PDB file of C-alpha atoms in Angstrom:
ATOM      1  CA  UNK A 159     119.569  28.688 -27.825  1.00 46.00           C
ATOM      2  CA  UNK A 160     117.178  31.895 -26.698  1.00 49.00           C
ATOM      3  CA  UNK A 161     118.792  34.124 -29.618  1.00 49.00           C
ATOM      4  CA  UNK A 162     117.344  30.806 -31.990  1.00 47.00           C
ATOM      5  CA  UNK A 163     113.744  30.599 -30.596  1.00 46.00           C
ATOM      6  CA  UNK A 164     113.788  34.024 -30.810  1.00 49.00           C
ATOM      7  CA  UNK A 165     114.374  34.263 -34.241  1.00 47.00           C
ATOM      8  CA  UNK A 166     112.527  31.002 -35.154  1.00 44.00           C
ATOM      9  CA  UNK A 167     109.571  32.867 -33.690  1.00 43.00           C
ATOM     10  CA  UNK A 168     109.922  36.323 -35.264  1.00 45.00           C
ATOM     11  CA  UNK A 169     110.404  34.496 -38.974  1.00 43.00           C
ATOM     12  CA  UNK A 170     107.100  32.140 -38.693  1.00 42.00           C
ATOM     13  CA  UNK A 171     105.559  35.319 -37.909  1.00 48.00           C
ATOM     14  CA  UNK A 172     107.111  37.246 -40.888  1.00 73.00           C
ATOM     15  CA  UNK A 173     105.395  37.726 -44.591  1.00 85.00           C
ATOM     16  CA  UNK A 174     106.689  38.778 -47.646  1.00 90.00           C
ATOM     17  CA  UNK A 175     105.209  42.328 -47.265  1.00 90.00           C
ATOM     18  CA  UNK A 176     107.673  42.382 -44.068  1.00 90.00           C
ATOM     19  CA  UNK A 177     110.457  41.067 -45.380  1.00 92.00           C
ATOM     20  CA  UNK A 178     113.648  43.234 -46.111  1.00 93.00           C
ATOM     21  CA  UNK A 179     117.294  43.151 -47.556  1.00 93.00           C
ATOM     22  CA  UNK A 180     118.434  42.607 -44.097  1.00 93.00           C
ATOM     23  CA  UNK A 181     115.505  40.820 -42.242  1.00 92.00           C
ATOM     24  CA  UNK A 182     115.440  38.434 -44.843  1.00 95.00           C
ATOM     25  CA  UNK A 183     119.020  36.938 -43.646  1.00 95.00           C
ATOM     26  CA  UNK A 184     117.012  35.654 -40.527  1.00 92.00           C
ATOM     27  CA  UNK A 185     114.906  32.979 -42.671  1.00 93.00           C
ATOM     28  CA  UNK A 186     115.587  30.010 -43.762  1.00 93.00           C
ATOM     29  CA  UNK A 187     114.520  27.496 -46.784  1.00 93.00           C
ATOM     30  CA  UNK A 188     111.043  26.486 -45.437  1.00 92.00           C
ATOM     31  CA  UNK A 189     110.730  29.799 -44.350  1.00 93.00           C
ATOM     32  CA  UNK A 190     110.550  31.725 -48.050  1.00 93.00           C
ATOM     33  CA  UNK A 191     108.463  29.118 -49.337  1.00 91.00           C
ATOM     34  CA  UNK A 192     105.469  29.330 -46.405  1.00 91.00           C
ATOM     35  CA  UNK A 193     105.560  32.955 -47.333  1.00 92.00           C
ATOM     36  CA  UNK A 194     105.145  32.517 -51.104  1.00 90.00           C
ATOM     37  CA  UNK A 195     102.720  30.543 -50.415  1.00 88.00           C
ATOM     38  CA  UNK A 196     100.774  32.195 -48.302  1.00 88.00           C
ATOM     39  CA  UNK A 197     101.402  35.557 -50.301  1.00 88.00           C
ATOM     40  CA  UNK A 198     100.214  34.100 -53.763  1.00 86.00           C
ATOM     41  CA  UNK A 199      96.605  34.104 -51.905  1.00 87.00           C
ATOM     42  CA  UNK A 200      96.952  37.865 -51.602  1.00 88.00           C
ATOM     43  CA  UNK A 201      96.045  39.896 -55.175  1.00 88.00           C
ATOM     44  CA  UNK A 202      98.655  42.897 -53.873  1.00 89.00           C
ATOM     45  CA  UNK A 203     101.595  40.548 -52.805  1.00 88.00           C
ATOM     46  CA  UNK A 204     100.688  38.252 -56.210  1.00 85.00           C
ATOM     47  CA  UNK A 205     100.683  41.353 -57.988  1.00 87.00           C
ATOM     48  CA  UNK A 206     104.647  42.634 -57.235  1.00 89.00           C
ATOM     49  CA  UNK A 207     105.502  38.867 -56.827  1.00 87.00           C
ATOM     50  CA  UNK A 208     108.824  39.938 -58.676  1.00 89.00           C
ATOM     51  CA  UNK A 209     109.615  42.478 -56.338  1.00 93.00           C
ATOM     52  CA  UNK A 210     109.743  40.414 -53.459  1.00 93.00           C
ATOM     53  CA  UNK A 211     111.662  37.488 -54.986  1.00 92.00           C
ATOM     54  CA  UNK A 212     114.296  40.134 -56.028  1.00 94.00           C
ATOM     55  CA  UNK A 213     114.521  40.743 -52.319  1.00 95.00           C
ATOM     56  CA  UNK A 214     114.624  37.097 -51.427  1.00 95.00           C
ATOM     57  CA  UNK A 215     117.640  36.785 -54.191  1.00 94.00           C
ATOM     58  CA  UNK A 216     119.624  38.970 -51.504  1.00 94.00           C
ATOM     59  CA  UNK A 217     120.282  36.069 -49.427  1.00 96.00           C
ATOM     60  CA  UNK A 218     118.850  33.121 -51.413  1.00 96.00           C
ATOM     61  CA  UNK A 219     120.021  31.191 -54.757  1.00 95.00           C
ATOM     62  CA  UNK A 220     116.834  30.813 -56.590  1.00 93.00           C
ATOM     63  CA  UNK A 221     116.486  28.029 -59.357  1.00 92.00           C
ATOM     64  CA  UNK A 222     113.864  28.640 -61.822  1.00 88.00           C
ATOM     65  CA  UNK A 223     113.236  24.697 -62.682  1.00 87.00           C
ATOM     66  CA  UNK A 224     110.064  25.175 -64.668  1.00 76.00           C
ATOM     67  CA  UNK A 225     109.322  21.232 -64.354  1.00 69.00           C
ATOM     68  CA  UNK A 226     111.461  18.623 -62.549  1.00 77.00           C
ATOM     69  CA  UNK A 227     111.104  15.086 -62.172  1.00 84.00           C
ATOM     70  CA  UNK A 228     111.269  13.092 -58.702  1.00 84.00           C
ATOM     71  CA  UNK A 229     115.157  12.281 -59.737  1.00 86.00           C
ATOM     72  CA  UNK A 230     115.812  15.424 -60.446  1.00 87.00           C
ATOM     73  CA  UNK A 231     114.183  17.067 -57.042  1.00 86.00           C
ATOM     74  CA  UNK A 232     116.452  14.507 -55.058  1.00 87.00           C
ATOM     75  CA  UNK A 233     120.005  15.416 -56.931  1.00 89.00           C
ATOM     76  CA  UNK A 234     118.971  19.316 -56.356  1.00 90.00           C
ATOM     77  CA  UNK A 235     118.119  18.355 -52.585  1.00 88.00           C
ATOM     78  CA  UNK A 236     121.910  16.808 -52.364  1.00 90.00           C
ATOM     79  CA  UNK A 237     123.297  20.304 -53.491  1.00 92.00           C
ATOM     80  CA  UNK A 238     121.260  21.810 -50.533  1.00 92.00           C
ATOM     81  CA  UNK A 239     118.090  23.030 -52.394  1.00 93.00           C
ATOM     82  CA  UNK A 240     114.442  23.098 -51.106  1.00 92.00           C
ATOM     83  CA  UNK A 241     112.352  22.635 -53.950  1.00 90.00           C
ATOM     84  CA  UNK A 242     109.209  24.058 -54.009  1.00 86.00           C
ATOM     85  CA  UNK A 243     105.864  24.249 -56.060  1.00 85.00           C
ATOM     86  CA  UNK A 244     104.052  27.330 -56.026  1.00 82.00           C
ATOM     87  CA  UNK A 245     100.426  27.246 -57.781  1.00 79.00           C
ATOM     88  CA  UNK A 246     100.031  31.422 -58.984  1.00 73.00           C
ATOM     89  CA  UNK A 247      96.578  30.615 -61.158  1.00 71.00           C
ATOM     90  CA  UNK A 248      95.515  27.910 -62.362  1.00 66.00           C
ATOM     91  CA  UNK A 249      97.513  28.222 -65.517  1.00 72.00           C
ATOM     92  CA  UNK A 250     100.747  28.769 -64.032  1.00 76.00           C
ATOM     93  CA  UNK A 251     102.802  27.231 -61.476  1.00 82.00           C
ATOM     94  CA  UNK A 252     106.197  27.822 -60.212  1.00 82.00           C
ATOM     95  CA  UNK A 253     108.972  25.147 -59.396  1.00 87.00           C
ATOM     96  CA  UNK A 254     111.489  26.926 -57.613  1.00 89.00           C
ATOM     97  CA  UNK A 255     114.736  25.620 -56.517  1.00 92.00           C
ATOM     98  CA  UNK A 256     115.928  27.676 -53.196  1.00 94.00           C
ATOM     99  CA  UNK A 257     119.451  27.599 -50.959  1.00 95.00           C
ATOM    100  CA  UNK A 258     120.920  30.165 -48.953  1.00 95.00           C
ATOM    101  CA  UNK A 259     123.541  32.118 -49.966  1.00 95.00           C
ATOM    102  CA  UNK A 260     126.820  30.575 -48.088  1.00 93.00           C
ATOM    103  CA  UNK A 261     128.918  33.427 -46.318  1.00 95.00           C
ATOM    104  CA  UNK A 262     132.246  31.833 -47.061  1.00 94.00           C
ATOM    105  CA  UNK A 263     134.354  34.936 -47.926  1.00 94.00           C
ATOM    106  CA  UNK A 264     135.143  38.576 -47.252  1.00 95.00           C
ATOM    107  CA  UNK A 265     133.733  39.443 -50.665  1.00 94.00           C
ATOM    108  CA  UNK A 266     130.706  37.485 -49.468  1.00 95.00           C
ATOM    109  CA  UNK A 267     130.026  40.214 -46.639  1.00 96.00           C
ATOM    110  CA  UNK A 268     127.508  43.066 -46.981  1.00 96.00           C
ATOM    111  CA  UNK A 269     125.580  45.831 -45.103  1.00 96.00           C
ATOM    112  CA  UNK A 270     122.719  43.569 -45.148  1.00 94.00           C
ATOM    113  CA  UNK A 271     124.018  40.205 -43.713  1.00 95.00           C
ATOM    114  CA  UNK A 272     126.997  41.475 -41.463  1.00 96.00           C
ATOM    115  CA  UNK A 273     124.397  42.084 -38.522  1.00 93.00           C
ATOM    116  CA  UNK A 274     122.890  38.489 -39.216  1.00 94.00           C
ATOM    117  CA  UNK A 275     126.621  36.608 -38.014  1.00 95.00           C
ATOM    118  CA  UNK A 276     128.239  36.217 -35.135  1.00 96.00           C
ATOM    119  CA  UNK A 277     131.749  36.899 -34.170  1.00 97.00           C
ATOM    120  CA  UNK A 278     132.968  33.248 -33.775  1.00 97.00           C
ATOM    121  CA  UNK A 279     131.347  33.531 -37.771  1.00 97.00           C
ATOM    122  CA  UNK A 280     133.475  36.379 -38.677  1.00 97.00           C
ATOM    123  CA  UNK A 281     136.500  35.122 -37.207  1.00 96.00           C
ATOM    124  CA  UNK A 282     135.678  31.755 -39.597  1.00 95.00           C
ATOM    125  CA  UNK A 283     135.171  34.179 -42.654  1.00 95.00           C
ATOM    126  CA  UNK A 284     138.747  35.902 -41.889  1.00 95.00           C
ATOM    127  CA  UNK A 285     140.712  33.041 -41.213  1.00 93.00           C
ATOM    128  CA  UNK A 286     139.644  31.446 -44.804  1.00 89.00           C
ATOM    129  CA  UNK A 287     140.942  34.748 -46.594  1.00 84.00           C
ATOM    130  CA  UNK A 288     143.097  35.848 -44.812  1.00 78.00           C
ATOM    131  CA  UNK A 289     147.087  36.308 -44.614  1.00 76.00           C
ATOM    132  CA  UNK A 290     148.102  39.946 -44.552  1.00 81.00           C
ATOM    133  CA  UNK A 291     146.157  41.044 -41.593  1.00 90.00           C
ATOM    134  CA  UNK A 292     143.733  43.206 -40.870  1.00 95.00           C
ATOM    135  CA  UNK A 293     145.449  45.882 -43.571  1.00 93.00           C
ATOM    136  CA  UNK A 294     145.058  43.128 -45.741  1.00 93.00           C
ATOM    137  CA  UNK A 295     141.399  43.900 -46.333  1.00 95.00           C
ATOM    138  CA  UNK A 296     140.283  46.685 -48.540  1.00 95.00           C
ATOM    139  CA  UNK A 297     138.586  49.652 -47.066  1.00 96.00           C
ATOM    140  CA  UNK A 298     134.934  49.048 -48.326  1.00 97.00           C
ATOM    141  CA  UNK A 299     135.292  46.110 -46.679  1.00 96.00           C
ATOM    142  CA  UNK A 300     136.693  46.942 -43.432  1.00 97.00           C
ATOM    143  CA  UNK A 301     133.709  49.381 -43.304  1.00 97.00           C
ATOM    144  CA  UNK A 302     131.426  46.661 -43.767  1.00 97.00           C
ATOM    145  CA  UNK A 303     133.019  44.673 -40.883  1.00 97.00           C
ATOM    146  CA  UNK A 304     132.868  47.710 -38.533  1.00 97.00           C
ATOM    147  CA  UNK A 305     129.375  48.277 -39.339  1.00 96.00           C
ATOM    148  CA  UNK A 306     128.617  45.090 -36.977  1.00 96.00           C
ATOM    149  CA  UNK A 307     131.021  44.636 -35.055  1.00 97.00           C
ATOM    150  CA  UNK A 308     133.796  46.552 -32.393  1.00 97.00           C
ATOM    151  CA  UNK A 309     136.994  45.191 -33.738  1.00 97.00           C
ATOM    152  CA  UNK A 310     140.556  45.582 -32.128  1.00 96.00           C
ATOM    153  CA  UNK A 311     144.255  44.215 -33.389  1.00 96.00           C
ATOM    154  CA  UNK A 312     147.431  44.169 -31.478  1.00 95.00           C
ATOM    155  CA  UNK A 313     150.930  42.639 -32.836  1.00 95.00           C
ATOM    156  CA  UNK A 314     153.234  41.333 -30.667  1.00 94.00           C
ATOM    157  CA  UNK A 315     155.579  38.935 -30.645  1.00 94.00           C
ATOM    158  CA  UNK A 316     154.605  35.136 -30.907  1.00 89.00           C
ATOM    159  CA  UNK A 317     155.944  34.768 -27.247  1.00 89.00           C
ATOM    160  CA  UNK A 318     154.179  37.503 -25.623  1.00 92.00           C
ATOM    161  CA  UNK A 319     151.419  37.729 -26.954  1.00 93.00           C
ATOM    162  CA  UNK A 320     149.335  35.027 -24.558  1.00 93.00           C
ATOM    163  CA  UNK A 321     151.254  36.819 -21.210  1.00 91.00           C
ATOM    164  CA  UNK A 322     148.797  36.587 -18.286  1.00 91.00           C
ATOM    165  CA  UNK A 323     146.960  39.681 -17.270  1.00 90.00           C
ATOM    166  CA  UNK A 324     147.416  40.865 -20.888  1.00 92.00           C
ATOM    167  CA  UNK A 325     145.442  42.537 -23.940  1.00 92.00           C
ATOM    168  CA  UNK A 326     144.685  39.345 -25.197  1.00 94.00           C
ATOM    169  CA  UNK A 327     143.672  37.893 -22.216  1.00 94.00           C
ATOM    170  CA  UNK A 328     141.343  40.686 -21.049  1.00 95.00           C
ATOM    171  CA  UNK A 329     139.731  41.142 -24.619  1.00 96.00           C
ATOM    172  CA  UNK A 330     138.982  37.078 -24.267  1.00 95.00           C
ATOM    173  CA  UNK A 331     137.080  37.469 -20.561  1.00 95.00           C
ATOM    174  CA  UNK A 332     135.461  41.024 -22.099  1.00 95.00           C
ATOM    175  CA  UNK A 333     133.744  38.332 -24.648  1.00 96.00           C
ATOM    176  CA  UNK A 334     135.668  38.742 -27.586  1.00 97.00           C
ATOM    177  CA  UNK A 335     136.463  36.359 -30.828  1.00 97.00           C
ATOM    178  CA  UNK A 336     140.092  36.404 -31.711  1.00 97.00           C
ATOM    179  CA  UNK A 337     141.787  35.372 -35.121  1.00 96.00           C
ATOM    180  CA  UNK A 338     145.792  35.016 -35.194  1.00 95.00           C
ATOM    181  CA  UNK A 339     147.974  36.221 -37.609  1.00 94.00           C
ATOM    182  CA  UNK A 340     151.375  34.725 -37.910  1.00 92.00           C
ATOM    183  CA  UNK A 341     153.992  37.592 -39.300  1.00 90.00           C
ATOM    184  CA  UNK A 342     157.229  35.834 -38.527  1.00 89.00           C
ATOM    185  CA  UNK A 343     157.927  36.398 -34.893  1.00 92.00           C
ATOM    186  CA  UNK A 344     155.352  38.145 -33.855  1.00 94.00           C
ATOM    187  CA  UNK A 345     151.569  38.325 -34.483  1.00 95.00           C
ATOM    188  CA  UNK A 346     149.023  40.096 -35.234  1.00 96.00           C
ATOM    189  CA  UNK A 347     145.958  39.254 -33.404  1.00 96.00           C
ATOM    190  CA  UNK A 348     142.100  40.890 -34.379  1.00 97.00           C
ATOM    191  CA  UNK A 349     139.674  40.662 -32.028  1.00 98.00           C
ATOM    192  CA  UNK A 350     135.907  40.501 -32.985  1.00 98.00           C
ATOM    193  CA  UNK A 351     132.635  41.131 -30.776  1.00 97.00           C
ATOM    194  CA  UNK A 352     128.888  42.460 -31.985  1.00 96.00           C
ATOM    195  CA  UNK A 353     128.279  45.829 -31.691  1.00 94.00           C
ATOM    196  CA  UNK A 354     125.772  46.747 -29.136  1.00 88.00           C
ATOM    197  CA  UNK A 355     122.143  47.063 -31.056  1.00 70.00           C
ATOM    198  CA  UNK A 356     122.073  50.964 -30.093  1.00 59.00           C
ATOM    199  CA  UNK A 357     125.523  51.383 -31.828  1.00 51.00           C
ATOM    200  CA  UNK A 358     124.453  49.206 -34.983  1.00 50.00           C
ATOM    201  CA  UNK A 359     121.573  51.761 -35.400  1.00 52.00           C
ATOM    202  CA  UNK A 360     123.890  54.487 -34.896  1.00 52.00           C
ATOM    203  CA  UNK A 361     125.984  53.530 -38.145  1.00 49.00           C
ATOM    204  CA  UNK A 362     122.743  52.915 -39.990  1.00 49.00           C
ATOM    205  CA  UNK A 363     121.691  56.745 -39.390  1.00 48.00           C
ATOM    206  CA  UNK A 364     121.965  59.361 -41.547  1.00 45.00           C
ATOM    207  CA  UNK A 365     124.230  62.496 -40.281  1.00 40.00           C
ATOM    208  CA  UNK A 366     121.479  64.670 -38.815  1.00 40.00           C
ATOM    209  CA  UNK A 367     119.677  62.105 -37.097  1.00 43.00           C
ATOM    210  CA  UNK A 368     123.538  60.875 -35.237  1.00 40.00           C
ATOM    211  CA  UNK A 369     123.141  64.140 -33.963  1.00 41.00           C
ATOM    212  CA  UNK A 370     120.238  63.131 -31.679  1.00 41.00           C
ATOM    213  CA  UNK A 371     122.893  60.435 -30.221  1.00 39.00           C
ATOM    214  CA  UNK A 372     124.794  61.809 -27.140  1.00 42.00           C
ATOM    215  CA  UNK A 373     128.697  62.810 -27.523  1.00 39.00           C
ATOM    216  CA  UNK A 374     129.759  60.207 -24.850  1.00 42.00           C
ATOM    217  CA  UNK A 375     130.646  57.829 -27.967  1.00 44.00           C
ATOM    218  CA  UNK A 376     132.386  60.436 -30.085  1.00 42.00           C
ATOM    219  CA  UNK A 377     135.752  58.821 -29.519  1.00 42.00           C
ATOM    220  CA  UNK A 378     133.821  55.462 -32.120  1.00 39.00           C
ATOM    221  CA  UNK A 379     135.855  57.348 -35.008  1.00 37.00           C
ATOM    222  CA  UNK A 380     139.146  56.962 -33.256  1.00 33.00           C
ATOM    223  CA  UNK A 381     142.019  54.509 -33.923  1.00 36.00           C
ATOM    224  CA  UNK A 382     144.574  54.564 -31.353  1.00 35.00           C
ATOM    225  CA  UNK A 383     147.774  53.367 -31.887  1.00 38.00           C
ATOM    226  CA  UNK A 384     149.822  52.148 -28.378  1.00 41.00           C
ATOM    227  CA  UNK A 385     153.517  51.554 -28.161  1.00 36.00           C
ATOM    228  CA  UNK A 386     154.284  48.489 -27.379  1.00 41.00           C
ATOM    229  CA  UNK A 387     155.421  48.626 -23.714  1.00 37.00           C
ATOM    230  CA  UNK A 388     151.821  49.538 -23.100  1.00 40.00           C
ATOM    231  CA  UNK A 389     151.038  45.869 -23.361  1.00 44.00           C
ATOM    232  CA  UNK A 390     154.087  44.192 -21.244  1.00 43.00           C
ATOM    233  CA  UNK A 391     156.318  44.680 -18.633  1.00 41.00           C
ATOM    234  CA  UNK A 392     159.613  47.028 -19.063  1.00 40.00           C
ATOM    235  CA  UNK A 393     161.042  43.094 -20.240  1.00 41.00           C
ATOM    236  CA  UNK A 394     163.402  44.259 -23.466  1.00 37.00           C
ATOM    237  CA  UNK A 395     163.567  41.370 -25.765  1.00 39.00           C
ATOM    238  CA  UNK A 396     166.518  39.552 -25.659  1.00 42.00           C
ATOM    239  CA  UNK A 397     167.876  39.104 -29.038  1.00 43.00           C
ATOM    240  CA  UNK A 398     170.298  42.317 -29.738  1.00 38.00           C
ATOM    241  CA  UNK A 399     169.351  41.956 -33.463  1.00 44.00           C
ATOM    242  CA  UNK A 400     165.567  42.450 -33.801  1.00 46.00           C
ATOM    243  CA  UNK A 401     164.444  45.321 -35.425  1.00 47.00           C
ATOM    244  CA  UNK A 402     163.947  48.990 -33.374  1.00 47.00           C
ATOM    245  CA  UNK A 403     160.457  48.398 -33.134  1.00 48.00           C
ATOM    246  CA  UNK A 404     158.342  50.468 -35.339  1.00 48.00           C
ATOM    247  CA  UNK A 405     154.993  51.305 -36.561  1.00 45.00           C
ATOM    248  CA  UNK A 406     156.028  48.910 -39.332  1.00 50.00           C
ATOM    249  CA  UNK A 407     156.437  45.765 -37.527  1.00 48.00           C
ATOM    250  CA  UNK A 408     154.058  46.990 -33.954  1.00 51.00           C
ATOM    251  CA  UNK A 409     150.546  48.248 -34.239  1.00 49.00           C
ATOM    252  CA  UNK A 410     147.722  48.245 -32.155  1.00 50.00           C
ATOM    253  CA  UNK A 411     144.338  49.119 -33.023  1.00 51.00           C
ATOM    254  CA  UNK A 412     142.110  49.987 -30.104  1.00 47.00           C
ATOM    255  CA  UNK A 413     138.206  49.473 -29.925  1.00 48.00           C
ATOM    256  CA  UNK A 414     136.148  51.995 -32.043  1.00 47.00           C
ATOM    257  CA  UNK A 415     133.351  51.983 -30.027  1.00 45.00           C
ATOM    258  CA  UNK A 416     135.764  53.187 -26.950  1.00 44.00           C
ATOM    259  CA  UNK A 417     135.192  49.591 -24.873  1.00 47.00           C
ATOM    260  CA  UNK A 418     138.843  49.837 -23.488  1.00 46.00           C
ATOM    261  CA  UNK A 419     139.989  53.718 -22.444  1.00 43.00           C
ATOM    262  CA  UNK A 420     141.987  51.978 -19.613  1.00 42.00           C
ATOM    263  CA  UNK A 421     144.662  51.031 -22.013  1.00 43.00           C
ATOM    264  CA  UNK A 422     146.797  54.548 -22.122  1.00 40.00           C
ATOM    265  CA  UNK A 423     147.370  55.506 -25.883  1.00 39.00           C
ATOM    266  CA  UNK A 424     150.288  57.389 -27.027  1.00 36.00           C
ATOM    267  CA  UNK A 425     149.193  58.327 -30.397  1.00 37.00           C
ATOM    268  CA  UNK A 426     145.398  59.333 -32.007  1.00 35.00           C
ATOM    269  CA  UNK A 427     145.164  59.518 -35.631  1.00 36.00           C
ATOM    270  CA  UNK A 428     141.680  60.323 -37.527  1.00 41.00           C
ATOM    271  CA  UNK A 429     139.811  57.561 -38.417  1.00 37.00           C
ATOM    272  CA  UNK A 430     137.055  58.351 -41.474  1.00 36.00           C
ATOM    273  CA  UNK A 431     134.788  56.530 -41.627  1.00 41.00           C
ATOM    274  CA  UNK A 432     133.391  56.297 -45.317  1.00 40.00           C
TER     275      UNK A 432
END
């Protein structure tokens, strides 16, 4: 409710001349068309008008309806458009049809809106697409995901997976979203939680100005990989013919951003980070 006023607040304060690819994820509907608006009063604003609906177009659908008729205002209202009529001059006026850009799919993710969603969001996005996993999504994506947010996956089988005083419960108490993966037997299970603001910034830096960043999080480029007895008890499981368990069929992909050193891990391999 505080993260909403906040942002209520911070967008009825915005203009066009402040607006950004990224900020502009923040506004809504009524939002964009108080700015126009307002910023058709201002010669420089009306003046590079097109430059700041191309960066509204980053998170909005814009309609240009040229003239619409009361029926026709109400059926675009039922699709979830505001429409709105912006005077420029007195010879021209625009009727603009506006809706937010739904984030419905992995392909609908970007550098600009990943920081604008929330985890229990995320986990909604992944569970619509996916089915393979987390190795089911293609690296420029992944990257976008890790950008925002610390994410972790463990597979286990179905039956352990919940075990008190275990990975999955300690991620859930540490604040984390969690998606589950069926894979036969066992499961794959990817945790989600927003990166800290510092960290976000980190990733948005270019090389030379990381450098300014203390070492302490050097280990954010790391994916560890922990045997699976690192998770449970010395229990074997009982049916003599499961597969020797592998890096095939057992994975576990610690925090990037380092949040859980306590669990020991067996292996390091290099993470890059494109």
């Amino acid at each position: 409710m505080a993260r909403q006023k906040k942002e209520a607040e911070e967008s009825s304060a915005q203009s066009l001349k402040s607006l950004t690819k990224s900020s502009v994820w923040d506004v809504q509907e009524n939002d964009i068309i108080r700015m126009i608006e307002t910023g058709v009063k201002d010669p420089e604003i009306k003046e590079s008008l097109r430059h700041y609906i191309d960066i509204i177009r980053c998170a909005f659908e814009i309609l240009d309806l040229k003239d619409v008729s009361p029926q026709q205002k109400k059926a675009y209202g039922k699709q979830g458009y505001k429409v709105c009529e912006v005077k420029a001059d007195d010879d021209h006026t625009y009727v603009w049809g506006l809706r937010k850009k739904p984030i419905t799919r992995v392909t609908d993710l970007s550098y600009e809106n990943i920081c604008h969603i929330s985890a229990a969001k995320l986990i909604e996005v992944l569970d619509r697409n996916f089915g393979g996993g987390w190795d089911s999504l293609t690296q420029s994506v992944q990257d976008i995901i890790l950008s925002g947010f610390d994410i972790s996956t463990t597979t286990l089988p179905k039956d352990r997976l919940h075990k008190k005083g275990g990975l999955y419960e300690k991620k859930i108490e540490d604040g984390y979203e969690v998606l589950e993966v069926a894979k036969g037997n066992w499961v794959e299970a990817i945790f989600a939680k927003v990166k800290p603001q510092q960290e976000k910034l980190k990733m948005q830096l270019g090389d030379d100005e990381e450098n300014e960043f203390d070492e302490e999080d050097d280990d954010s480029d790391v994916i560890v990989k922990d045997d699976y007895k690192n998770h449970d008890d010395d229990d074997s499981i009982d049916d003599p013919n499961d597969d020797e368990i592998t890096e095939e069929n057992y994975s576990t992909m610690m925090d990037l951003g380092g949040d859980d050193e306590d669990e020991d891990a067996s292996q390091l391999i290099d993470f890059v980070d494109e």
